[in-house]
PDB file of C-alpha atoms in Angstrom:
ATOM      1  CA  UNK A 290       0.000   0.000   0.000  1.00 88.00           C
ATOM      2  CA  UNK A 291       1.438   3.335  -1.081  1.00 94.00           C
ATOM      3  CA  UNK A 292       1.456   5.983   1.626  1.00 96.00           C
ATOM      4  CA  UNK A 293       2.162   9.670   1.109  1.00 97.00           C
ATOM      5  CA  UNK A 294       2.669  12.106   3.970  1.00 96.00           C
ATOM      6  CA  UNK A 295       2.952  15.842   3.320  1.00 96.00           C
ATOM      7  CA  UNK A 296       4.516  18.403   5.617  1.00 95.00           C
ATOM      8  CA  UNK A 297       5.600  22.028   5.541  1.00 96.00           C
ATOM      9  CA  UNK A 298       2.384  23.976   5.084  1.00 94.00           C
ATOM     10  CA  UNK A 299       1.483  27.044   7.092  1.00 97.00           C
ATOM     11  CA  UNK A 300       0.695  30.734   7.066  1.00 97.00           C
ATOM     12  CA  UNK A 301       2.948  33.058   5.096  1.00 98.00           C
ATOM     13  CA  UNK A 302       2.758  36.673   3.984  1.00 98.00           C
ATOM     14  CA  UNK A 303       2.469  37.585   0.297  1.00 98.00           C
ATOM     15  CA  UNK A 304       5.875  37.436  -1.321  1.00 98.00           C
ATOM     16  CA  UNK A 305       7.104  34.846   1.136  1.00 98.00           C
ATOM     17  CA  UNK A 306       8.259  31.267   0.659  1.00 98.00           C
ATOM     18  CA  UNK A 307       7.304  27.824   1.862  1.00 98.00           C
ATOM     19  CA  UNK A 308       8.782  24.385   1.281  1.00 98.00           C
ATOM     20  CA  UNK A 309       6.469  21.394   1.129  1.00 98.00           C
ATOM     21  CA  UNK A 310       7.769  17.865   1.490  1.00 98.00           C
ATOM     22  CA  UNK A 311       6.145  14.538   0.720  1.00 98.00           C
ATOM     23  CA  UNK A 312       7.475  11.278   2.134  1.00 97.00           C
ATOM     24  CA  UNK A 313       6.492   8.175   0.182  1.00 95.00           C
ATOM     25  CA  UNK A 314       6.485   4.526   1.184  1.00 92.00           C
ATOM     26  CA  UNK A 315       5.039   1.218   0.056  1.00 89.00           C
ATOM     27  CA  UNK A 316       6.725   0.685  -3.315  1.00 90.00           C
ATOM     28  CA  UNK A 317       9.893   1.492  -5.247  1.00 88.00           C
ATOM     29  CA  UNK A 318       9.723   5.275  -5.221  1.00 88.00           C
ATOM     30  CA  UNK A 319      12.283   5.811  -7.950  1.00 87.00           C
ATOM     31  CA  UNK A 320      10.197   3.964 -10.556  1.00 91.00           C
ATOM     32  CA  UNK A 321       7.356   6.482 -10.570  1.00 94.00           C
ATOM     33  CA  UNK A 322       6.623  10.093 -11.375  1.00 96.00           C
ATOM     34  CA  UNK A 323       5.201  12.287  -8.621  1.00 96.00           C
ATOM     35  CA  UNK A 324       2.865  15.249  -8.619  1.00 97.00           C
ATOM     36  CA  UNK A 325       1.521  18.110  -6.531  1.00 98.00           C
ATOM     37  CA  UNK A 326      -2.043  19.367  -6.763  1.00 98.00           C
ATOM     38  CA  UNK A 327      -3.991  21.956  -4.796  1.00 98.00           C
ATOM     39  CA  UNK A 328      -7.599  22.598  -3.930  1.00 98.00           C
ATOM     40  CA  UNK A 329      -9.072  25.870  -2.736  1.00 96.00           C
ATOM     41  CA  UNK A 330     -12.450  25.951  -0.924  1.00 92.00           C
ATOM     42  CA  UNK A 331     -15.313  25.405  -3.335  1.00 94.00           C
ATOM     43  CA  UNK A 332     -13.015  24.704  -6.276  1.00 96.00           C
ATOM     44  CA  UNK A 333     -11.804  21.607  -8.051  1.00 96.00           C
ATOM     45  CA  UNK A 334      -8.416  20.055  -7.442  1.00 97.00           C
ATOM     46  CA  UNK A 335      -5.884  21.655  -9.772  1.00 98.00           C
ATOM     47  CA  UNK A 336      -2.498  20.569 -11.047  1.00 98.00           C
ATOM     48  CA  UNK A 337       0.506  22.421  -9.653  1.00 98.00           C
ATOM     49  CA  UNK A 338       3.652  20.530 -10.642  1.00 98.00           C
ATOM     50  CA  UNK A 339       4.977  17.089 -11.523  1.00 97.00           C
ATOM     51  CA  UNK A 340       8.330  15.392 -11.906  1.00 97.00           C
ATOM     52  CA  UNK A 341       9.310  12.261 -13.794  1.00 95.00           C
ATOM     53  CA  UNK A 342      10.916   9.194 -12.209  1.00 94.00           C
ATOM     54  CA  UNK A 343      14.521  10.438 -12.206  1.00 93.00           C
ATOM     55  CA  UNK A 344      13.927  14.177 -11.889  1.00 93.00           C
ATOM     56  CA  UNK A 345      15.044  14.838 -15.435  1.00 95.00           C
ATOM     57  CA  UNK A 346      11.724  16.346 -16.500  1.00 95.00           C
ATOM     58  CA  UNK A 347       9.482  18.727 -14.615  1.00 97.00           C
ATOM     59  CA  UNK A 348       6.069  20.161 -15.433  1.00 97.00           C
ATOM     60  CA  UNK A 349       4.274  23.207 -14.026  1.00 98.00           C
ATOM     61  CA  UNK A 350       0.931  24.904 -14.168  1.00 98.00           C
ATOM     62  CA  UNK A 351       1.188  28.276 -15.880  1.00 98.00           C
ATOM     63  CA  UNK A 352       0.056  29.987 -12.684  1.00 97.00           C
ATOM     64  CA  UNK A 353       3.144  28.821 -10.752  1.00 98.00           C
ATOM     65  CA  UNK A 354       5.789  28.701 -13.471  1.00 98.00           C
ATOM     66  CA  UNK A 355       8.858  30.665 -12.453  1.00 97.00           C
ATOM     67  CA  UNK A 356       7.813  30.773  -8.790  1.00 98.00           C
ATOM     68  CA  UNK A 357       7.580  27.117  -7.758  1.00 98.00           C
ATOM     69  CA  UNK A 358      10.134  24.338  -8.167  1.00 98.00           C
ATOM     70  CA  UNK A 359       9.596  20.604  -7.791  1.00 98.00           C
ATOM     71  CA  UNK A 360      12.437  18.234  -6.996  1.00 98.00           C
ATOM     72  CA  UNK A 361      12.932  14.715  -5.694  1.00 97.00           C
ATOM     73  CA  UNK A 362      15.437  12.695  -3.709  1.00 96.00           C
ATOM     74  CA  UNK A 363      15.093   9.042  -4.673  1.00 95.00           C
ATOM     75  CA  UNK A 364      17.508   7.970  -1.944  1.00 95.00           C
ATOM     76  CA  UNK A 365      15.189   9.482   0.680  1.00 96.00           C
ATOM     77  CA  UNK A 366      11.872   8.678  -1.055  1.00 96.00           C
ATOM     78  CA  UNK A 367      10.826  12.310  -0.911  1.00 97.00           C
ATOM     79  CA  UNK A 368       9.509  14.936  -3.292  1.00 98.00           C
ATOM     80  CA  UNK A 369       9.719  18.633  -2.492  1.00 98.00           C
ATOM     81  CA  UNK A 370       7.774  21.651  -3.709  1.00 98.00           C
ATOM     82  CA  UNK A 371       9.641  24.909  -3.144  1.00 98.00           C
ATOM     83  CA  UNK A 372       7.206  27.807  -3.353  1.00 98.00           C
ATOM     84  CA  UNK A 373       8.520  31.355  -3.709  1.00 98.00           C
ATOM     85  CA  UNK A 374       6.877  34.729  -4.313  1.00 98.00           C
ATOM     86  CA  UNK A 375       3.662  33.399  -2.876  1.00 98.00           C
ATOM     87  CA  UNK A 376       0.397  35.164  -3.653  1.00 98.00           C
ATOM     88  CA  UNK A 377      -2.962  35.106  -1.849  1.00 97.00           C
ATOM     89  CA  UNK A 378      -4.379  33.092  -4.754  1.00 97.00           C
ATOM     90  CA  UNK A 379      -1.940  30.286  -3.892  1.00 98.00           C
ATOM     91  CA  UNK A 380      -3.958  29.654  -0.739  1.00 98.00           C
ATOM     92  CA  UNK A 381      -5.222  26.063  -0.835  1.00 98.00           C
ATOM     93  CA  UNK A 382      -4.767  22.593   0.540  1.00 98.00           C
ATOM     94  CA  UNK A 383      -1.789  21.061  -1.251  1.00 98.00           C
ATOM     95  CA  UNK A 384      -1.742  17.348  -2.039  1.00 98.00           C
ATOM     96  CA  UNK A 385       1.102  15.070  -2.982  1.00 98.00           C
ATOM     97  CA  UNK A 386       0.106  12.412  -5.526  1.00 97.00           C
ATOM     98  CA  UNK A 387       1.555   9.232  -6.981  1.00 96.00           C
ATOM     99  CA  UNK A 388       0.421   7.548 -10.188  1.00 94.00           C
ATOM    100  CA  UNK A 389      -0.826   3.999 -10.461  1.00 90.00           C
ATOM    101  CA  UNK A 390       1.438   3.182 -13.389  1.00 88.00           C
ATOM    102  CA  UNK A 391       5.048   3.872 -14.256  1.00 87.00           C
ATOM    103  CA  UNK A 392       4.126   5.384 -17.591  1.00 83.00           C
ATOM    104  CA  UNK A 393       2.326   8.697 -17.080  1.00 83.00           C
ATOM    105  CA  UNK A 394       0.811  10.318 -20.149  1.00 83.00           C
ATOM    106  CA  UNK A 395      -0.909  13.385 -18.750  1.00 91.00           C
ATOM    107  CA  UNK A 396       1.025  14.674 -15.767  1.00 93.00           C
ATOM    108  CA  UNK A 397      -1.563  17.380 -15.110  1.00 93.00           C
ATOM    109  CA  UNK A 398      -4.594  15.083 -14.911  1.00 93.00           C
ATOM    110  CA  UNK A 399      -5.899  13.850 -11.565  1.00 93.00           C
ATOM    111  CA  UNK A 400      -6.997  10.660 -13.365  1.00 93.00           C
ATOM    112  CA  UNK A 401      -3.347   9.600 -13.691  1.00 94.00           C
ATOM    113  CA  UNK A 402      -2.856   9.536  -9.923  1.00 95.00           C
ATOM    114  CA  UNK A 403      -4.162   6.730  -7.730  1.00 95.00           C
ATOM    115  CA  UNK A 404      -2.560   7.623  -4.404  1.00 96.00           C
ATOM    116  CA  UNK A 405      -2.943  10.865  -2.487  1.00 97.00           C
ATOM    117  CA  UNK A 406      -1.603  12.319   0.720  1.00 97.00           C
ATOM    118  CA  UNK A 407      -3.810  13.818   3.406  1.00 97.00           C
ATOM    119  CA  UNK A 408      -3.027  17.356   2.288  1.00 97.00           C
ATOM    120  CA  UNK A 409      -1.336  20.304   3.943  1.00 97.00           C
ATOM    121  CA  UNK A 410      -2.844  23.775   4.264  1.00 98.00           C
ATOM    122  CA  UNK A 411      -1.039  26.731   2.721  1.00 98.00           C
ATOM    123  CA  UNK A 412      -2.416  30.158   3.549  1.00 98.00           C
ATOM    124  CA  UNK A 413      -0.967  33.310   2.003  1.00 98.00           C
ATOM    125  CA  UNK A 414      -2.240  36.374   3.808  1.00 97.00           C
ATOM    126  CA  UNK A 415      -1.028  39.574   5.393  1.00 95.00           C
TER     127      UNK A 415
END
């Protein structure tokens, strides 16, 4: 059973930074892509960023491109989302996600991901 545990959320002022981490267990982490999604109250869950199995390819939503960076450490079974220049519209619950299969076609689709963490709240407010 794949388990994903996020950490690092919190309250930050506009323009600030946060670093989210996701610890994975239950299968060979390095064989699979990983993704981050977010969901604001009353809205659907949206793609934020994804990374392929070895970290050689990364993908971002247009809204976070240039501000957020996704990375992974396969030796530690972790994936990190570094968030800089945060804006109030980044406020949401952030979820780490792992796909069912090794071959991901649409990194930005929730349908590709079978396993989800419990989520961590990020609030950007002055």
